[in-house]
Amino acid sequence: TACGGMKGNSDMANIMHFDANNFETEVVQSDVPVLVDFWAPWCGPCKMIGPIIEELAGEFDGKVKIGKVNVDDNQNLAGQFGIRGIPTVMLFNDGNVVNSFVGLRPKEDLAGAINDVL
């Protein structure tokens, strides 16, 4: 649910927030690949990967869904996907995890994984 037409400096409009209520419909049943950033507010590296995720959301707008899961608020989801360290970025395609990155990774790694499934 992003606002249409407004393109400022912030790509935050393209970043979705996934939780237990919408994960199944927005991620698992999505007809486009979905990049999910599992993070927490207290995690330093999570703050550093945030701008990378936002840039990717801008670049892949319309081709890929990009969103975040706050693991503090969604411990069941984190457990379901075996999240042990954060940030963990997972790429879903057709409902399956096709790639997974733990820790701070360069944007090229994440963009490359997205391009592989497009």
Short mmCIF file of C-alpha atoms in Angstrom, two decimals:
data_model
loop_
_atom_site.label_atom_id
_atom_site.label_comp_id
_atom_site.label_asym_id
_atom_site.label_seq_id
_atom_site.Cartn_x
_atom_site.Cartn_y
_atom_site.Cartn_z
CA THR A 1 0.00 0.00 0.00
CA ALA A 2 2.22 2.80 -1.28
CA CYS A 3 1.01 6.25 -2.27
CA GLY A 4 0.92 6.75 -6.02
CA GLY A 5 2.75 9.45 -7.90
CA MET A 6 4.68 11.02 -5.05
CA LYS A 7 8.41 10.65 -5.56
CA GLY A 8 10.43 12.59 -3.02
CA ASN A 9 13.88 11.87 -1.66
CA SER A 10 12.51 9.10 0.49
CA ASP A 11 11.80 5.67 -0.96
CA MET A 12 10.09 4.63 2.26
CA ALA A 13 6.75 4.62 0.46
CA ASN A 14 7.92 1.52 -1.43
CA ILE A 15 8.82 -0.38 1.73
CA MET A 16 6.08 -2.55 3.12
CA HIS A 17 5.75 -3.79 6.65
CA PHE A 18 5.08 -7.50 6.88
CA ASP A 19 3.69 -9.20 9.96
CA ALA A 20 1.83 -12.36 10.87
CA ASN A 21 -1.41 -10.88 9.50
CA ASN A 22 -0.23 -10.11 5.98
CA PHE A 23 2.84 -12.31 5.43
CA GLU A 24 0.94 -15.16 3.81
CA THR A 25 -0.92 -12.95 1.33
CA GLU A 26 1.80 -10.36 0.64
CA VAL A 27 4.86 -12.64 0.58
CA VAL A 28 3.99 -16.31 0.19
CA GLN A 29 1.17 -15.76 -2.32
CA SER A 30 2.83 -12.84 -4.11
CA ASP A 31 2.99 -13.00 -7.91
CA VAL A 32 6.27 -11.08 -7.89
CA PRO A 33 9.49 -11.80 -5.97
CA VAL A 34 9.59 -10.41 -2.43
CA LEU A 35 12.67 -9.22 -0.55
CA VAL A 36 12.14 -9.37 3.22
CA ASP A 37 14.43 -7.63 5.70
CA PHE A 38 14.19 -9.24 9.15
CA TRP A 39 15.38 -6.55 11.56
CA ALA A 40 14.97 -5.03 15.02
CA PRO A 41 15.15 -1.41 16.22
CA TRP A 42 18.02 -2.14 18.64
CA CYS A 43 20.26 -3.75 16.01
CA GLY A 44 23.10 -1.53 14.75
CA PRO A 45 23.81 -3.35 11.44
CA CYS A 46 20.04 -3.32 10.77
CA LYS A 47 20.14 0.47 10.77
CA MET A 48 23.06 0.38 8.33
CA ILE A 49 21.31 -1.95 5.89
CA GLY A 50 18.11 0.14 6.03
CA PRO A 51 19.21 2.72 3.41
CA ILE A 52 20.36 -0.11 1.10
CA ILE A 53 16.93 -1.73 1.34
CA GLU A 54 15.33 1.66 0.60
CA GLU A 55 17.51 2.17 -2.50
CA LEU A 56 16.59 -1.29 -3.77
CA ALA A 57 12.91 -0.51 -3.19
CA GLY A 58 13.29 2.54 -5.41
CA GLU A 59 15.24 0.75 -8.13
CA PHE A 60 13.03 -2.33 -8.32
CA ASP A 61 9.74 -0.48 -7.78
CA GLY A 62 6.95 -2.30 -9.60
CA LYS A 63 9.01 -5.44 -10.21
CA VAL A 64 9.66 -6.69 -6.70
CA LYS A 65 7.97 -6.21 -3.35
CA ILE A 66 10.32 -5.09 -0.62
CA GLY A 67 9.45 -5.05 3.03
CA LYS A 68 10.58 -5.44 6.59
CA VAL A 69 9.67 -7.71 9.46
CA ASN A 70 10.36 -6.42 12.97
CA VAL A 71 11.51 -9.64 14.70
CA ASP A 72 10.70 -8.25 18.15
CA ASP A 73 7.05 -7.87 17.16
CA ASN A 74 6.94 -11.04 15.04
CA GLN A 75 8.88 -13.71 16.89
CA ASN A 76 6.73 -16.46 15.40
CA LEU A 77 7.61 -15.41 11.86
CA ALA A 78 11.29 -15.16 12.77
CA GLY A 79 11.10 -18.64 14.26
CA GLN A 80 9.27 -20.03 11.26
CA PHE A 81 12.15 -18.99 8.99
CA GLY A 82 14.90 -19.94 11.45
CA ILE A 83 16.18 -16.39 11.88
CA ARG A 84 19.19 -16.62 14.22
CA GLY A 85 21.05 -13.42 13.44
CA ILE A 86 19.81 -10.09 12.17
CA PRO A 87 19.73 -8.43 9.82
CA THR A 88 18.67 -11.40 7.73
CA VAL A 89 17.43 -10.57 4.24
CA MET A 90 15.45 -13.28 2.48
CA LEU A 91 14.31 -13.36 -1.11
CA PHE A 92 11.05 -15.17 -1.79
CA ASN A 93 9.89 -16.29 -5.20
CA ASP A 94 6.67 -18.29 -5.74
CA GLY A 95 6.34 -18.57 -1.97
CA ASN A 96 9.75 -20.16 -1.41
CA VAL A 97 12.96 -18.74 0.01
CA VAL A 98 15.35 -18.68 -2.95
CA ASN A 99 18.15 -16.70 -1.33
CA SER A 100 19.12 -15.64 2.15
CA PHE A 101 21.73 -13.20 3.45
CA VAL A 102 22.73 -12.89 7.10
CA GLY A 103 24.42 -9.73 8.31
CA LEU A 104 25.30 -6.53 6.55
CA ARG A 105 25.80 -7.22 2.84
CA PRO A 106 26.69 -4.89 -0.01
CA LYS A 107 23.85 -3.67 -2.17
CA GLU A 108 25.34 -5.48 -5.20
CA ASP A 109 24.81 -8.86 -3.50
CA LEU A 110 21.16 -8.17 -2.85
CA ALA A 111 20.52 -6.58 -6.26
CA GLY A 112 22.23 -9.52 -7.94
CA ALA A 113 19.98 -11.99 -6.13
CA ILE A 114 16.90 -10.02 -7.17
CA ASN A 115 18.04 -9.86 -10.80
CA ASP A 116 18.56 -13.64 -10.76
CA VAL A 117 14.84 -14.22 -10.19
CA LEU A 118 13.49 -11.51 -12.48
#
